[in-house]
Tab-separated table of C-alpha atoms in Angstrom:
chain	number	residue	atom	x	y	z
A	1	MET	CA	55.291	58.489	-64.006
A	2	PRO	CA	58.082	59.734	-66.346
A	3	PHE	CA	60.293	57.033	-68.001
A	4	PHE	CA	64.030	57.885	-68.007
A	5	GLY	CA	67.232	57.497	-69.709
A	6	MET	CA	67.618	54.004	-71.039
A	7	PHE	CA	64.657	54.115	-73.321
A	8	SER	CA	64.718	55.866	-76.751
A	9	ASN	CA	62.314	58.539	-76.982
A	10	ASP	CA	61.230	57.476	-80.405
A	11	ILE	CA	57.578	56.984	-80.172
A	12	ALA	CA	54.278	55.565	-82.087
A	13	ILE	CA	51.031	57.254	-81.722
A	14	ASP	CA	47.479	56.083	-82.401
A	15	LEU	CA	45.984	59.531	-82.474
A	16	GLY	CA	42.343	58.394	-82.492
A	17	THR	CA	39.104	60.350	-82.493
A	18	ALA	CA	38.088	58.817	-79.077
A	19	ASN	CA	41.568	57.817	-77.612
A	20	THR	CA	45.222	58.675	-77.963
A	21	LEU	CA	47.636	55.771	-77.283
A	22	ILE	CA	51.350	56.170	-77.342
A	23	TYR	CA	53.877	53.510	-77.703
A	24	MET	CA	57.526	54.270	-76.677
A	25	LYS	CA	60.408	52.267	-78.275
A	26	GLY	CA	61.622	49.499	-75.933
A	27	LYS	CA	58.923	50.120	-73.548
A	28	GLY	CA	55.503	49.336	-75.157
A	29	ILE	CA	52.347	51.087	-74.654
A	30	VAL	CA	52.918	53.918	-71.979
A	31	LEU	CA	49.723	56.133	-72.427
A	32	ASN	CA	46.206	55.417	-73.301
A	33	GLU	CA	43.754	58.568	-72.556
A	34	PRO	CA	40.810	59.987	-74.160
A	35	SER	CA	41.561	62.602	-76.989
A	36	ILE	CA	39.723	65.283	-75.010
A	37	VAL	CA	40.992	68.879	-74.229
A	38	THR	CA	39.570	71.524	-71.732
A	39	TYR	CA	40.943	75.049	-72.670
A	40	ASP	CA	40.366	78.638	-71.717
A	41	VAL	CA	38.177	80.347	-74.234
A	42	THR	CA	39.978	83.503	-74.029
A	43	SER	CA	43.533	82.637	-73.877
A	44	ARG	CA	43.268	79.307	-75.737
A	45	LYS	CA	45.580	77.969	-72.858
A	46	ILE	CA	45.117	74.269	-72.149
A	47	VAL	CA	43.691	73.613	-68.762
A	48	ALA	CA	43.209	69.783	-68.782
A	49	ILE	CA	43.754	66.790	-71.228
A	50	GLY	CA	42.716	63.206	-71.384
A	51	GLU	CA	40.920	61.565	-68.297
A	52	GLU	CA	40.862	64.837	-66.305
A	53	ALA	CA	39.395	66.696	-69.266
A	54	LYS	CA	36.850	63.898	-69.957
A	55	LYS	CA	35.517	64.205	-66.359
A	56	MET	CA	34.733	67.906	-67.239
A	57	MET	CA	32.668	67.079	-70.387
A	58	GLY	CA	29.317	68.904	-70.147
A	59	ARG	CA	30.182	70.360	-66.851
A	60	VAL	CA	32.369	73.501	-67.708
A	61	HIS	CA	31.355	77.108	-67.252
A	62	LYS	CA	31.280	79.759	-70.081
A	63	GLU	CA	35.001	80.666	-69.673
A	64	LEU	CA	36.171	77.040	-70.457
A	65	ASN	CA	35.563	74.799	-73.509
A	66	THR	CA	35.847	70.984	-73.631
A	67	ILE	CA	36.416	69.471	-77.092
A	68	ARG	CA	37.736	66.645	-78.984
A	69	PRO	CA	40.257	68.078	-81.475
A	70	MET	CA	40.043	64.923	-83.577
A	71	ARG	CA	36.711	64.361	-85.644
A	72	ASP	CA	36.176	61.543	-88.052
A	73	GLY	CA	39.823	60.354	-87.624
A	74	VAL	CA	41.328	63.695	-88.863
A	75	ILE	CA	42.506	66.662	-87.027
A	76	ALA	CA	39.492	69.357	-86.529
A	77	ASP	CA	41.362	71.868	-84.476
A	78	PHE	CA	45.087	72.164	-85.280
A	79	GLU	CA	46.232	74.382	-82.445
A	80	ILE	CA	44.449	72.271	-79.804
A	81	ALA	CA	45.672	68.994	-81.274
A	82	GLU	CA	49.217	70.165	-81.159
A	83	GLY	CA	48.871	71.331	-77.632
A	84	MET	CA	47.334	67.910	-76.657
A	85	LEU	CA	50.099	65.909	-78.266
A	86	LYS	CA	52.769	68.053	-76.515
A	87	GLU	CA	51.015	67.422	-73.148
A	88	PHE	CA	50.712	63.908	-73.581
A	89	ILE	CA	54.363	63.535	-74.732
A	90	LYS	CA	55.298	65.452	-71.499
A	91	LYS	CA	53.452	62.946	-69.456
A	92	ILE	CA	55.687	60.017	-70.616
A	93	THR	CA	58.987	61.724	-70.613
A	94	SER	CA	61.128	63.553	-67.938
A	95	GLY	CA	60.194	67.112	-69.100
A	96	PHE	CA	59.597	67.715	-72.719
A	97	MET	CA	62.156	65.940	-74.774
A	98	PRO	CA	61.325	66.117	-78.499
A	99	ALA	CA	60.931	62.641	-80.050
A	100	LYS	CA	63.635	62.075	-82.718
A	101	ARG	CA	61.092	59.977	-84.641
A	102	ILE	CA	57.414	59.474	-84.582
A	103	VAL	CA	55.420	56.814	-86.379
A	104	ILE	CA	51.704	57.910	-86.316
A	105	CYS	CA	48.666	56.173	-87.902
A	106	VAL	CA	46.102	57.730	-89.973
A	107	PRO	CA	42.797	56.659	-91.810
A	108	SER	CA	43.094	54.875	-95.205
A	109	GLY	CA	40.811	57.462	-96.783
A	110	ILE	CA	42.857	60.416	-95.683
A	111	THR	CA	43.437	63.234	-98.169
A	112	GLU	CA	46.788	64.540	-99.004
A	113	VAL	CA	45.865	67.979	-97.260
A	114	GLU	CA	45.003	65.890	-94.017
A	115	LYS	CA	48.157	63.863	-94.286
A	116	ARG	CA	50.237	67.181	-94.351
A	117	ALA	CA	48.106	68.393	-91.180
A	118	VAL	CA	49.053	65.506	-89.190
A	119	ARG	CA	52.747	65.578	-90.241
A	120	ASP	CA	52.813	69.389	-89.374
A	121	THR	CA	51.144	68.717	-86.161
A	122	ALA	CA	53.588	66.120	-85.020
A	123	GLU	CA	56.508	68.229	-86.244
A	124	LYS	CA	55.231	71.155	-84.230
A	125	ALA	CA	55.042	68.893	-81.268
A	126	GLY	CA	58.641	68.301	-81.485
A	127	ALA	CA	59.289	65.247	-83.861
A	128	LYS	CA	62.429	65.455	-86.054
A	129	GLU	CA	61.029	62.662	-88.467
A	130	VAL	CA	57.269	61.829	-88.935
A	131	PHE	CA	56.282	58.517	-90.764
A	132	LEU	CA	52.671	57.779	-91.515
A	133	ILE	CA	50.908	54.321	-91.615
A	134	SER	CA	47.214	53.543	-92.415
A	135	GLU	CA	45.088	52.353	-89.506
A	136	PRO	CA	44.118	49.045	-90.992
A	137	MET	CA	47.566	48.100	-91.854
A	138	ALA	CA	48.745	48.887	-88.313
A	139	ALA	CA	45.666	46.932	-86.889
A	140	ALA	CA	46.761	43.918	-89.047
A	141	ILE	CA	50.383	44.055	-87.672
A	142	GLY	CA	49.122	44.686	-84.182
A	143	ILE	CA	47.107	41.462	-84.020
A	144	GLY	CA	50.043	39.390	-85.458
A	145	LEU	CA	48.991	38.952	-89.057
A	146	ASP	CA	51.767	38.480	-91.469
A	147	VAL	CA	51.112	41.429	-93.888
A	148	THR	CA	54.061	40.620	-96.090
A	149	ALA	CA	52.761	37.239	-96.967
A	150	PRO	CA	51.227	36.340	-100.468
A	151	TYR	CA	47.809	35.687	-99.095
A	152	GLY	CA	44.888	37.808	-98.168
A	153	ASN	CA	43.663	39.189	-94.770
A	154	MET	CA	40.777	41.311	-94.063
A	155	ILE	CA	40.627	43.711	-91.319
A	156	VAL	CA	37.551	45.760	-90.188
A	157	ASP	CA	38.889	48.446	-87.678
A	158	ILE	CA	36.019	50.300	-86.051
A	159	GLY	CA	37.312	53.442	-84.293
A	160	GLY	CA	35.684	56.386	-82.880
A	161	GLY	CA	35.350	58.451	-86.107
A	162	THR	CA	36.007	55.979	-89.112
A	163	THR	CA	35.496	52.330	-90.003
A	164	GLU	CA	38.472	51.195	-91.908
A	165	ILE	CA	38.084	47.892	-94.027
A	166	ALA	CA	41.009	46.680	-95.924
A	167	VAL	CA	42.260	43.543	-97.735
A	168	ILE	CA	46.000	43.333	-97.111
A	169	ALA	CA	48.557	41.073	-99.021
A	170	LEU	CA	52.287	41.449	-99.899
A	171	SER	CA	52.872	44.599	-97.617
A	172	GLY	CA	50.031	46.648	-99.241
A	173	ILE	CA	46.243	47.280	-99.203
A	174	THR	CA	44.764	45.540	-102.347
A	175	ASN	CA	41.552	47.195	-101.876
A	176	GLY	CA	39.625	49.086	-99.074
A	177	VAL	CA	36.792	51.181	-97.916
A	178	SER	CA	36.937	53.922	-95.346
A	179	ILE	CA	33.701	55.473	-94.087
A	180	ARG	CA	33.178	58.109	-91.384
A	181	VAL	CA	30.541	56.040	-89.696
A	182	ALA	CA	31.891	54.351	-86.489
A	183	GLY	CA	31.664	54.666	-82.685
A	184	ASP	CA	30.776	58.405	-82.558
A	185	GLU	CA	27.986	57.805	-84.937
A	186	LEU	CA	26.536	54.883	-82.689
A	187	THR	CA	26.542	57.283	-79.803
A	188	GLU	CA	24.889	59.971	-81.792
A	189	SER	CA	22.131	57.600	-82.769
A	190	ILE	CA	21.481	56.895	-79.099
A	191	ILE	CA	21.153	60.686	-78.466
A	192	ARG	CA	18.769	61.248	-81.374
A	193	PHE	CA	16.730	58.194	-80.041
A	194	PHE	CA	16.150	59.783	-76.540
A	195	ARG	CA	15.335	63.060	-78.335
A	196	ALA	CA	12.798	61.653	-80.831
A	197	ASN	CA	11.229	58.849	-78.586
A	198	GLN	CA	11.529	60.213	-75.109
A	199	ASN	CA	11.509	64.135	-75.589
A	200	MET	CA	14.711	63.980	-73.384
A	201	LEU	CA	18.372	65.241	-73.812
A	202	ILE	CA	21.098	63.185	-72.677
A	203	GLY	CA	24.852	64.006	-72.889
A	204	GLU	CA	27.621	62.288	-74.909
A	205	THR	CA	29.099	60.537	-71.812
A	206	THR	CA	25.609	59.221	-70.978
A	207	ALA	CA	25.058	57.973	-74.430
A	208	GLU	CA	28.528	56.374	-74.566
A	209	ASN	CA	27.823	54.492	-71.264
A	210	ILE	CA	24.551	53.309	-72.501
A	211	LYS	CA	26.291	51.823	-75.911
A	212	CYS	CA	28.869	50.124	-73.700
A	213	GLN	CA	26.265	48.668	-71.235
A	214	VAL	CA	23.364	47.512	-73.335
A	215	GLY	CA	24.369	48.314	-76.916
A	216	SER	CA	23.960	45.110	-79.230
A	217	VAL	CA	23.246	44.376	-82.985
A	218	MET	CA	21.717	40.921	-82.349
A	219	PRO	CA	19.031	39.687	-79.955
A	220	LEU	CA	20.339	38.931	-76.452
A	221	GLU	CA	19.820	35.638	-74.502
A	222	GLU	CA	18.305	37.963	-71.729
A	223	GLU	CA	17.380	41.557	-72.667
A	224	ILE	CA	18.285	44.290	-70.350
A	225	ILE	CA	16.589	47.449	-68.919
A	226	ILE	CA	18.453	50.235	-67.437
A	227	GLU	CA	17.723	53.691	-65.855
A	228	VAL	CA	18.828	56.778	-67.803
A	229	LYS	CA	19.077	60.386	-66.487
A	230	GLY	CA	18.847	63.412	-68.786
A	231	ARG	CA	16.795	66.635	-69.079
A	232	ASP	CA	13.146	66.922	-70.249
A	233	LEU	CA	12.936	68.934	-73.423
A	234	VAL	CA	9.320	70.025	-72.833
A	235	ALA	CA	9.387	70.920	-69.046
A	236	GLY	CA	13.275	71.635	-68.939
A	237	VAL	CA	13.722	69.620	-65.691
A	238	PRO	CA	15.825	66.712	-65.000
A	239	LYS	CA	14.217	63.497	-65.979
A	240	LEU	CA	14.586	59.755	-65.105
A	241	THR	CA	13.430	57.053	-67.588
A	242	GLU	CA	13.875	53.429	-68.430
A	243	VAL	CA	15.267	51.927	-71.612
A	244	SER	CA	15.581	48.427	-72.930
A	245	SER	CA	18.348	46.879	-75.034
A	246	ILE	CA	15.753	46.219	-77.737
A	247	GLU	CA	15.144	49.911	-78.088
A	248	ILE	CA	18.988	50.588	-78.203
A	249	ARG	CA	19.546	48.065	-80.690
A	250	GLU	CA	16.990	49.600	-82.974
A	251	ALA	CA	18.592	53.103	-82.321
A	252	LEU	CA	21.814	51.557	-83.475
A	253	ASN	CA	20.607	49.557	-86.538
A	254	ALA	CA	21.024	52.248	-89.221
A	255	PRO	CA	24.880	53.192	-88.567
A	256	VAL	CA	25.540	49.397	-87.961
A	257	GLN	CA	24.021	48.485	-91.412
A	258	GLN	CA	26.151	51.193	-92.979
A	259	MET	CA	29.192	49.451	-91.631
A	260	ILE	CA	28.207	46.022	-92.751
A	261	ASP	CA	27.213	47.450	-96.134
A	262	ALA	CA	30.874	48.738	-96.431
A	263	VAL	CA	32.131	45.263	-95.642
A	264	LYS	CA	30.115	43.862	-98.456
A	265	VAL	CA	31.264	46.586	-100.755
A	266	ALA	CA	34.963	45.658	-99.934
A	267	LEU	CA	34.191	42.098	-100.451
A	268	GLU	CA	32.790	42.652	-103.729
A	269	LYS	CA	35.832	44.486	-104.966
A	270	THR	CA	38.257	41.803	-103.849
A	271	ALA	CA	40.041	39.517	-106.387
A	272	PRO	CA	38.797	35.851	-106.417
A	273	GLU	CA	42.127	34.481	-105.139
A	274	LEU	CA	42.066	36.852	-102.365
A	275	SER	CA	38.331	36.095	-101.678
A	276	SER	CA	39.398	32.619	-101.236
A	277	ASP	CA	41.884	33.417	-98.673
A	278	ILE	CA	39.405	35.568	-96.626
A	279	LEU	CA	36.774	32.658	-96.694
A	280	ASP	CA	39.444	30.372	-95.167
A	281	ARG	CA	40.940	32.878	-92.613
A	282	GLY	CA	37.957	34.974	-91.964
A	283	ILE	CA	37.451	38.723	-91.261
A	284	PHE	CA	39.214	40.189	-88.103
A	285	LEU	CA	37.575	42.902	-86.209
A	286	THR	CA	39.599	45.491	-84.281
A	287	GLY	CA	38.855	48.769	-82.675
A	288	GLY	CA	36.535	49.667	-79.868
A	289	GLY	CA	33.648	48.866	-82.383
A	290	ALA	CA	34.518	45.235	-82.251
A	291	LEU	CA	33.203	44.983	-78.612
A	292	LEU	CA	29.649	45.867	-79.717
A	293	GLN	CA	27.607	42.837	-78.581
A	294	GLY	CA	26.848	40.494	-81.539
A	295	LEU	CA	28.517	42.549	-84.408
A	296	ASP	CA	30.745	39.430	-85.189
A	297	GLU	CA	27.709	37.264	-85.551
A	298	ARG	CA	25.767	39.837	-87.494
A	299	ILE	CA	28.619	40.315	-90.022
A	300	ARG	CA	28.961	36.594	-90.348
A	301	VAL	CA	25.123	36.133	-91.006
A	302	GLU	CA	25.170	38.829	-93.634
A	303	THR	CA	28.382	37.961	-95.564
A	304	GLY	CA	28.712	34.258	-94.920
A	305	VAL	CA	32.256	34.768	-93.843
A	306	PRO	CA	33.721	33.617	-90.509
A	307	VAL	CA	34.527	36.636	-88.277
A	308	HIS	CA	37.066	36.856	-85.345
A	309	ILE	CA	37.249	39.585	-82.784
A	310	ALA	CA	40.970	40.319	-82.069
A	311	GLU	CA	42.395	39.979	-78.672
A	312	GLU	CA	42.623	43.458	-76.998
A	313	PRO	CA	40.929	45.158	-80.038
A	314	LEU	CA	41.208	48.651	-78.591
A	315	SER	CA	45.007	48.799	-78.572
A	316	ALA	CA	45.587	46.725	-81.880
A	317	VAL	CA	46.349	49.903	-83.838
A	318	ALA	CA	48.783	51.237	-81.273
A	319	ARG	CA	50.616	47.903	-80.923
A	320	GLY	CA	51.019	47.627	-84.723
A	321	THR	CA	52.223	51.181	-84.921
A	322	GLY	CA	54.734	50.330	-82.256
A	323	LYS	CA	55.969	47.192	-84.039
A	324	VAL	CA	56.714	49.190	-87.122
A	325	LEU	CA	58.588	51.666	-84.943
A	326	GLU	CA	60.679	48.834	-83.383
A	327	GLU	CA	61.347	47.086	-86.906
A	328	MET	CA	61.515	50.079	-89.571
A	329	SER	CA	63.506	48.092	-92.111
A	330	LYS	CA	60.976	45.182	-91.975
A	331	TYR	CA	57.988	47.309	-92.420
A	332	SER	CA	59.360	49.967	-94.641
A	333	LYS	CA	57.069	49.057	-97.508
A	334	VAL	CA	53.821	49.600	-95.394
A	335	LEU	CA	54.662	53.260	-94.542
A	336	LEU	CA	52.863	55.724	-96.645
A	337	ASN	CA	54.792	57.801	-99.028
A	338	ARG	CA	56.519	60.791	-97.593
């Protein structure tokens, strides 16, 4: 449903690998949809975006292609990403009204070339002014941490394409680690598990559902068994099998360990005074990966530091980017150099 008149069309965007969230000034989060596009292969014309395109994944004919234009937190297909952004903006406005100002978040490990690509894409989608903010900084602001204070906060934001780990104090990131191992890699690990252990091919959507239903990184009080449908790689026919949460935990272990090792590296690089703050205040988990069962406990066990899962971790980055949009003067120091 379009939003009219009284609201500014300044917007903040969490342009994520898995989902795109848009915050409109004075209104809050007005869009939350998968970063997925279906387009015509010949004309490159967009046929569907978001939820509608997600339903088409793995089901399109040869004249259509369904892709995610974001990979590892950055733009992989500029033309399609620009089209997707325009279509999402159209959804939240009465027709296409270019946003005067867009604040958009990016991974902390992004290169200058990748920053320019994000800026160009937002400008081509209609923005007059584009400001960038790093994802862990936006996540910290989104969960209500005072990033301007002279004490340290540690954020671990696990998105679709990247895991962003940052120690934040005095409006800056004192040290951080960004790795391109996150939700997508967990999903891929499940696909590889079925291929190697069951001679079975499953789709990305099926693997994502398995991760959400039975994915865990610590033993469960009651282990779960579910049925999974896919294609038999030997016979080439549809196949039904069962899998347990124990097997999926094993499949997820390697990428989960990479994330935890990155947290340890960030802790090792942290100044002693800030380390003391983190021990007192704990590590804050945001992003979709924060919902993986037992991850907070696993990090706590391996680091000895308290771990807190943020409220509504999936929208933390979007809420933080929105707060920066609402109070640009207060948060001017957290914006990345233009």
